[in-house]
Amino acid sequence: MLSDYEEGSFIKTHTKKILFVLLIGGFMCMLNETALSIAYPHIMVQYNISAGTVQWLTTIFVLVSGIVFLMSAFLIQRFKTRKLFLSSMIFLILGTIIAGFSPNFQILMIARVIQAIGTGILVPLIFNSVLILIPHEKRGLVMGLVSFVVLSAPMFSPVLMGFLIGFTDWHWFFLMVFVFFIVTTIMGMVYLRNITEVIHTKLDVTSVILAAIGFTGIITCFSNMGENGLSLNVILPLIIGIIALISFIIRQLRMEHPLLDIRVFKHSFFSIGVLINVVNIMIIFAMVIILPIYLQNILGTSSFVASLVMLPGTALGSFLPLLSGHIYDKRGPRIVICTGIAIMCISMIMLSHLSETTTLITVLVTICVLYVGSALLMSPNQTHTLGNLESKDYASGSAIMTSLQQIGGAIGSSLFVSFMTFGQTRYLSNIINPNSMQQINALLAGINFSFTVGAVMIGFTFVLSLFLKKNNKTVMKQD
């Protein structure tokens, strides 16, 4: 065992290696989270399930990880960095093994839940470690690096999955990822040290249960909305979810040591930043699910070609955070965040006018525009939202940001699939025994409707972004 002095010296000397190990773990988490989307059409056929059902593979992942994110402030305070990292890797390895050998949809869902627990532990740990290890004046660039690593996973995973599907079964993807998890775990055992002060706090289980019920109810409502309309199994989960979340908020405000200190929402920069982040993630998760369906079911491309069409956009989205983080350090948040949102809005308007004759190059360019906008705003927005909090609020702020980001992803994937289903159903409402061409046109109408709603949502966040302070160093004083 190292002394406190030796431990501190090791951390200072090996900061880059510590961050490298954490970022590699984060990269592998995002590989798991996004890889299956390109295989959804195949999974739907293999397990004879609908689009509304298959999207739960994404929804359950981000829902469970989001709930674990809510506990991250407690976990980071209660356990050492090394233990948290190794625990997350164990869950990820176990879930990956089960997914690799899953014989049916139910087992695959269980595997996704286990993987999500590991992701929920690791991702907040990365953000919190950056806030602790990196000085304020360099956080924009380092957050850009974090975004680059995390966003580059969606660039590789769909292409790799699409390539594998062309030659073998999608299960093999998880068996390949398993090897990388083992290597990352070994690296963590060598380089990771505790970088936070351990406090013996207690977990408020009631708060966790209330949050889980609340988010599950709302996401279930959005998931069922497209196929069932405003029926009881849509309205009832929504009511239960809202009541549970209100109870959760009241409990946090009354507790001396809450699970999450939601008083950080009193800062306007934090509230606006979280909302911008949630909408951005909702749109990206919707794209990951809906665009492969459009490319394969409407344009008739293969899984591999669909992944290649999405590759340039995700590549740009991976590299641009490095630039946007640098711009943030020099110019502040407003110019880069507002520009990113405006670019996303333009691309969503273009996507809402897709047709069966739209060329692949048009889709490719439009996706590139979307990911450029998302990448420009993501890193500066996260840095501005978290970096201007007081140090005592880092853990709660990171937990809120990352948990709502994941919940936003779950809501986005389920909500936009529901919008797509609603538009599809509306198109077929006056058609008896539709033929195959009418079915395709109905699906296209649903896709365009979902993208139209997305454009409206992004337009709303653009208005909010205009209220961000120009000088991030004086935000706390002004608030």
XYZ file of C-alpha atoms in Angstrom:
479
model
C 0.000 0.000 0.000
C 1.191 3.514 -0.842
C 1.199 6.324 1.721
C -1.048 9.365 1.140
C 1.974 11.343 -0.071
C 3.058 8.585 -2.432
C -0.537 8.176 -3.649
C -0.819 11.889 -4.401
C 2.538 11.883 -6.159
C 1.511 8.874 -8.242
C -1.727 10.609 -9.289
C 0.082 13.799 -10.346
C 2.676 11.840 -12.290
C 0.191 9.491 -13.941
C -2.792 11.815 -14.516
C -2.705 11.184 -18.263
C -2.584 7.427 -17.766
C -5.468 7.534 -15.270
C -7.593 9.528 -17.708
C -6.534 7.232 -20.553
C -7.774 4.128 -18.739
C -11.063 5.801 -17.807
C -11.606 7.034 -21.363
C -10.897 3.612 -22.847
C -13.509 2.203 -20.498
C -15.946 4.910 -21.557
C -15.256 4.174 -25.217
C -16.061 0.498 -24.726
C -19.260 1.406 -22.854
C -20.478 3.453 -25.802
C -19.589 0.625 -28.177
C -21.985 -1.587 -26.218
C -24.636 1.098 -26.059
C -24.796 1.905 -29.774
C -23.679 -1.225 -31.640
C -27.015 -3.010 -31.836
C -28.881 -0.197 -33.599
C -27.608 -1.169 -37.051
C -28.692 -4.773 -36.386
C -32.258 -3.895 -35.307
C -33.882 -4.847 -38.650
C -32.191 -8.277 -38.390
C -33.154 -8.707 -34.729
C -36.758 -7.774 -35.556
C -36.893 -10.562 -38.148
C -34.924 -13.076 -36.077
C -37.088 -12.659 -32.963
C -40.307 -11.678 -34.819
C -40.737 -8.381 -32.935
C -41.846 -4.865 -33.908
C -39.814 -1.641 -34.047
C -41.536 -0.534 -30.846
C -40.292 -3.691 -29.111
C -36.744 -3.793 -30.473
C -36.069 -0.193 -29.452
C -36.335 -1.366 -25.833
C -32.841 -2.820 -26.280
C -31.674 0.787 -26.373
C -34.321 2.149 -24.032
C -33.691 -0.358 -21.236
C -29.939 0.231 -21.507
C -30.134 3.992 -21.133
C -32.934 3.782 -18.548
C -31.034 1.461 -16.215
C -27.745 3.298 -16.676
C -29.558 6.597 -16.054
C -30.958 5.292 -12.766
C -27.476 4.147 -11.722
C -26.206 7.608 -12.695
C -28.558 9.052 -10.084
C -26.665 7.024 -7.494
C -23.254 8.096 -8.807
C -22.827 10.992 -6.370
C -23.231 8.490 -3.512
C -21.011 5.895 -5.208
C -18.196 8.380 -5.916
C -18.252 9.616 -2.305
C -18.620 6.165 -0.760
C -16.165 4.035 -2.767
C -12.664 4.468 -4.116
C -12.105 5.195 -7.784
C -10.296 1.912 -8.332
C -13.100 -0.165 -6.821
C -15.773 1.643 -8.808
C -13.886 1.145 -12.059
C -13.283 -2.547 -11.488
C -16.907 -3.069 -10.425
C -18.142 -1.418 -13.592
C -15.878 -3.586 -15.734
C -17.148 -6.760 -14.040
C -20.743 -5.848 -14.908
C -19.751 -4.970 -18.469
C -17.831 -8.217 -18.959
C -20.653 -10.346 -17.544
C -23.316 -8.588 -19.598
C -21.224 -8.866 -22.756
C -20.764 -12.610 -22.311
C -24.518 -13.112 -21.855
C -25.297 -10.921 -24.885
C -22.810 -12.862 -26.992
C -24.584 -16.142 -26.265
C -28.175 -14.831 -25.958
C -30.609 -17.319 -27.583
C -33.698 -15.074 -27.466
C -34.881 -11.498 -26.997
C -35.531 -11.884 -23.250
C -31.975 -13.036 -22.498
C -30.595 -10.235 -24.647
C -32.636 -7.731 -22.624
C -31.174 -9.135 -19.377
C -27.675 -8.769 -20.822
C -28.383 -5.146 -21.721
C -29.504 -4.441 -18.148
C -26.276 -5.868 -16.727
C -24.171 -3.898 -19.207
C -26.111 -0.749 -18.343
C -25.233 -1.067 -14.658
C -21.546 -1.079 -15.537
C -21.991 1.942 -17.802
C -23.947 3.760 -15.108
C -21.055 3.374 -12.683
C -18.263 4.314 -15.072
C -19.456 7.331 -17.097
C -20.083 9.725 -14.155
C -16.731 8.639 -12.749
C -15.049 9.913 -15.928
C -16.662 13.359 -15.765
C -15.994 13.717 -12.045
C -12.347 12.698 -12.510
C -11.840 15.366 -15.192
C -13.294 18.046 -12.909
C -10.919 16.996 -10.121
C -7.725 16.375 -12.091
C -7.864 19.141 -14.713
C -7.559 22.890 -13.883
C -10.401 25.197 -14.930
C -8.525 26.888 -17.787
C -7.861 23.551 -19.535
C -11.208 21.829 -18.992
C -12.712 22.890 -22.314
C -10.012 21.093 -24.285
C -10.019 18.012 -22.035
C -13.835 17.804 -22.085
C -13.489 17.977 -25.848
C -11.145 15.002 -25.667
C -13.670 13.150 -23.489
C -16.423 13.872 -26.014
C -14.127 12.774 -28.844
C -13.460 9.411 -27.227
C -17.087 8.817 -26.234
C -18.522 9.967 -29.580
C -15.998 8.039 -31.653
C -17.531 4.772 -30.426
C -20.705 5.283 -32.507
C -18.403 5.851 -35.476
C -16.822 2.416 -35.217
C -19.564 0.225 -33.745
C -22.204 0.504 -36.526
C -19.576 -0.092 -39.225
C -18.121 -3.047 -37.353
C -21.566 -4.476 -36.644
C -22.674 -3.916 -40.248
C -19.522 -5.626 -41.503
C -20.024 -8.610 -39.191
C -23.669 -9.022 -40.201
C -22.529 -9.256 -43.813
C -20.468 -12.364 -42.984
C -21.724 -13.810 -39.726
C -24.231 -13.365 -36.893
C -24.427 -10.136 -34.807
C -23.693 -12.119 -31.605
C -20.016 -12.188 -32.572
C -19.707 -8.466 -31.956
C -20.046 -8.975 -28.207
C -17.547 -11.802 -28.153
C -15.013 -9.476 -29.811
C -15.753 -6.666 -27.347
C -15.221 -9.086 -24.455
C -11.499 -9.260 -25.227
C -11.138 -5.474 -25.086
C -12.948 -5.328 -21.736
C -10.469 -7.798 -20.283
C -7.489 -5.726 -21.481
C -9.050 -2.497 -20.123
C -9.630 -4.150 -16.740
C -5.986 -5.167 -16.499
C -4.856 -1.627 -17.346
C -7.166 -0.261 -14.655
C -5.674 -2.543 -12.038
C -2.200 -1.202 -12.876
C -2.775 2.569 -13.149
C -5.941 3.599 -11.328
C -5.797 5.156 -7.865
C -8.349 6.854 -5.634
C -8.668 10.556 -6.516
C -11.615 11.459 -4.280
C -12.107 11.646 -0.539
C -14.124 8.668 0.681
C -17.079 9.608 2.885
C -19.133 6.983 4.725
C -22.575 8.115 3.591
C -25.763 6.065 3.332
C -27.755 5.433 0.161
C -31.339 6.643 0.316
C -33.029 3.617 -1.236
C -36.438 5.291 -1.194
C -35.169 8.080 -3.433
C -33.707 5.566 -5.884
C -37.010 3.666 -6.027
C -39.014 6.854 -6.580
C -36.685 7.958 -9.388
C -36.787 4.512 -11.000
C -40.596 4.405 -10.914
C -40.820 7.962 -12.213
C -38.520 7.567 -15.190
C -39.819 4.082 -16.045
C -43.411 5.341 -16.043
C -42.656 8.273 -18.341
C -40.566 6.213 -20.761
C -43.215 3.461 -20.854
C -45.801 6.102 -21.709
C -43.752 7.392 -24.636
C -42.947 3.864 -25.824
C -46.622 2.848 -25.946
C -47.937 6.120 -27.341
C -47.289 5.395 -31.017
C -49.121 2.057 -31.129
C -51.830 2.665 -28.514
C -52.619 6.391 -28.679
C -54.007 7.967 -25.503
C -55.150 4.669 -24.000
C -55.031 3.591 -20.356
C -51.656 1.845 -20.722
C -50.244 5.179 -21.928
C -51.886 7.624 -19.540
C -51.573 5.485 -16.368
C -47.763 5.037 -16.539
C -47.419 8.781 -17.209
C -49.479 9.707 -14.151
C -47.592 7.251 -11.936
C -44.269 8.511 -13.289
C -45.089 12.180 -12.685
C -46.315 11.515 -9.136
C -43.158 9.501 -8.351
C -40.845 12.222 -9.722
C -42.647 14.972 -7.797
C -42.296 12.865 -4.642
C -38.602 12.375 -5.440
C -38.028 16.129 -5.804
C -39.874 16.960 -2.581
C -37.878 14.314 -0.712
C -34.555 15.677 -1.976
C -35.437 19.207 -0.881
C -36.384 18.046 2.619
C -33.434 15.744 3.273
C -30.294 16.931 5.059
C -28.165 14.639 2.869
C -30.144 14.088 -0.331
C -29.325 11.526 -2.986
C -28.954 14.475 -5.384
C -28.683 18.110 -4.435
C -31.209 19.399 -6.976
C -30.731 22.931 -5.679
C -28.075 23.277 -8.384
C -30.998 23.981 -10.727
C -31.245 27.431 -9.133
C -28.382 28.432 -11.445
C -29.819 29.410 -14.822
C -26.704 28.236 -16.681
C -27.134 24.762 -15.195
C -30.860 24.459 -15.960
C -30.457 25.664 -19.552
C -27.352 23.536 -20.103
C -29.024 20.355 -18.868
C -32.063 20.928 -21.092
C -29.878 21.576 -24.152
C -27.897 18.431 -23.411
C -31.030 16.292 -23.002
C -32.587 17.471 -26.282
C -29.296 16.930 -28.111
C -29.013 13.369 -26.825
C -32.690 12.658 -27.600
C -32.118 13.640 -31.223
C -28.902 11.626 -31.576
C -30.472 8.475 -30.112
C -33.494 8.907 -32.377
C -31.190 9.158 -35.405
C -29.296 6.005 -34.423
C -32.547 3.998 -34.434
C -34.680 5.617 -37.154
C -32.089 6.292 -39.866
C -31.011 2.619 -40.222
C -34.708 1.717 -40.559
C -35.090 4.348 -43.301
C -31.919 3.323 -45.124
C -32.684 -0.408 -45.062
C -36.497 -0.503 -45.295
C -37.111 2.493 -47.571
C -33.965 2.787 -49.688
C -33.255 -0.956 -49.575
C -29.596 -0.771 -48.528
C -27.767 -3.517 -46.665
C -26.782 -3.163 -43.017
C -23.168 -2.579 -43.992
C -24.030 0.132 -46.528
C -26.313 1.793 -43.956
C -23.455 1.867 -41.463
C -21.114 3.346 -44.080
C -23.624 6.105 -44.853
C -23.656 7.078 -41.186
C -19.859 6.770 -40.784
C -18.705 10.212 -42.056
C -21.157 12.048 -39.815
C -20.154 10.143 -36.717
C -16.484 10.640 -37.638
C -16.949 14.412 -37.814
C -18.937 14.280 -34.604
C -16.029 12.527 -32.925
C -13.266 14.946 -33.917
C -15.048 18.308 -33.710
C -15.366 18.386 -29.884
C -11.605 18.936 -29.768
C -12.081 22.119 -31.806
C -15.250 23.244 -30.059
C -13.620 22.765 -26.650
C -10.751 24.997 -27.739
C -13.183 27.662 -29.017
C -15.011 27.517 -25.695
C -11.781 28.138 -23.771
C -11.088 31.209 -25.936
C -14.524 32.689 -26.701
C -16.982 31.391 -24.108
C -20.096 29.239 -24.511
C -22.685 31.256 -26.446
C -21.177 31.465 -29.920
C -20.229 27.807 -30.272
C -23.352 26.379 -28.575
C -25.797 28.596 -30.506
C -24.054 27.789 -33.770
C -24.210 24.045 -33.086
C -27.928 24.137 -32.285
C -28.699 26.207 -35.406
C -26.836 23.707 -37.598
C -28.736 20.803 -36.020
C -32.060 22.548 -36.622
C -31.291 23.061 -40.325
C -30.310 19.404 -40.760
C -33.471 18.166 -39.015
C -35.626 20.267 -41.340
C -33.830 18.639 -44.273
C -34.360 15.151 -42.799
C -38.092 15.809 -42.417
C -38.391 15.861 -46.228
C -36.917 12.437 -47.027
C -38.467 10.321 -49.780
C -37.982 6.949 -51.453
C -36.005 8.725 -54.196
C -33.621 10.572 -51.869
C -30.054 9.718 -52.839
C -27.591 8.180 -50.426
C -25.227 11.099 -50.886
C -27.989 13.520 -49.817
C -28.667 11.470 -46.693
C -24.940 11.226 -45.978
C -24.385 14.991 -46.256
C -27.426 15.753 -44.107
C -26.287 13.354 -41.395
C -22.850 14.986 -41.475
C -24.451 18.399 -40.935
C -26.449 17.037 -37.996
C -23.433 15.498 -36.277
C -21.335 18.613 -36.852
C -23.932 20.689 -35.023
C -24.234 18.176 -32.195
C -20.453 17.954 -31.774
C -20.038 21.725 -31.713
C -22.416 22.166 -28.807
C -21.892 19.019 -26.726
C -18.464 19.533 -25.166
C -18.775 23.319 -24.543
C -22.241 22.850 -23.090
C -21.104 20.122 -20.703
C -18.033 22.102 -19.673
C -20.039 25.284 -19.113
C -22.816 23.495 -17.242
C -20.597 21.516 -14.861
C -17.415 23.604 -14.713
C -19.133 26.691 -13.279
C -20.564 24.852 -10.284
C -18.884 25.093 -6.912
C -16.570 22.171 -6.182
C -18.934 20.802 -3.529
C -21.614 20.433 -6.227
C -19.452 18.579 -8.771
C -20.706 15.120 -7.782
C -24.406 16.069 -7.801
C -24.020 18.150 -10.956
C -22.251 15.318 -12.796
C -24.838 12.795 -11.585
C -27.749 14.984 -12.705
C -26.166 15.792 -16.063
C -25.234 12.210 -16.931
C -28.420 10.614 -15.573
C -30.719 13.017 -17.407
C -28.557 12.562 -20.488
C -29.183 8.827 -20.377
C -32.858 9.246 -19.518
C -33.086 11.704 -22.396
C -31.620 9.036 -24.658
C -34.208 6.528 -23.448
C -37.025 9.021 -23.923
C -35.650 10.060 -27.303
C -35.446 6.524 -28.664
C -38.922 5.576 -27.426
C -40.599 8.928 -28.105
C -39.381 9.313 -31.678
C -40.205 5.700 -32.521
C -43.689 6.469 -31.166
C -43.843 9.570 -33.368
C -42.811 7.424 -36.313
C -45.460 4.814 -35.497
C -48.097 7.519 -34.990
C -47.348 9.067 -38.388
C -47.373 5.638 -39.982
C -50.728 4.746 -38.403
C -52.251 8.086 -39.381
C -51.226 7.569 -42.998
C -52.891 4.125 -43.081
C -56.010 5.152 -41.136
C -58.178 5.510 -44.248
C -56.611 2.673 -46.250
C -58.128 -0.827 -46.174
C -55.735 -3.717 -46.841
C -52.746 -1.550 -47.803
C -50.369 -2.962 -50.386
C -46.590 -3.078 -49.999
C -46.043 0.320 -51.633
C -48.572 1.951 -49.310
C -46.873 0.320 -46.333
C -43.548 1.823 -47.431
C -45.134 5.239 -47.919
C -46.711 4.994 -44.477
C -43.357 4.210 -42.864
C -41.802 7.138 -44.722
C -44.573 9.447 -43.543
C -43.932 8.348 -39.970
C -40.188 8.943 -40.264
C -40.699 12.443 -41.685
C -43.200 13.288 -38.964
C -40.759 12.252 -36.218
C -38.000 14.397 -37.757
C -40.358 17.373 -38.001
C -41.060 17.153 -34.280
C -37.306 16.962 -33.687
C -36.750 20.180 -35.644
C -39.308 21.989 -33.487
C -37.636 20.770 -30.282
C -34.206 21.922 -31.430
C -35.615 25.305 -32.407
C -36.870 25.728 -28.842
C -33.428 24.967 -27.382
C -31.884 27.527 -29.741
C -34.007 30.246 -28.139
C -32.873 29.088 -24.681
C -29.203 29.078 -25.706
C -29.387 32.821 -26.403
C -29.676 33.365 -22.633
C -26.296 31.782 -21.873
C -23.754 34.172 -20.374
C -20.912 35.302 -22.638
C -18.237 35.139 -19.942
C -18.330 31.768 -18.213
C -15.899 32.915 -15.496
C -18.446 35.348 -14.046
C -21.528 33.162 -14.265
C -21.563 32.137 -10.622
C -21.285 35.742 -9.475
C -24.088 36.877 -11.747
C -26.385 34.027 -10.712
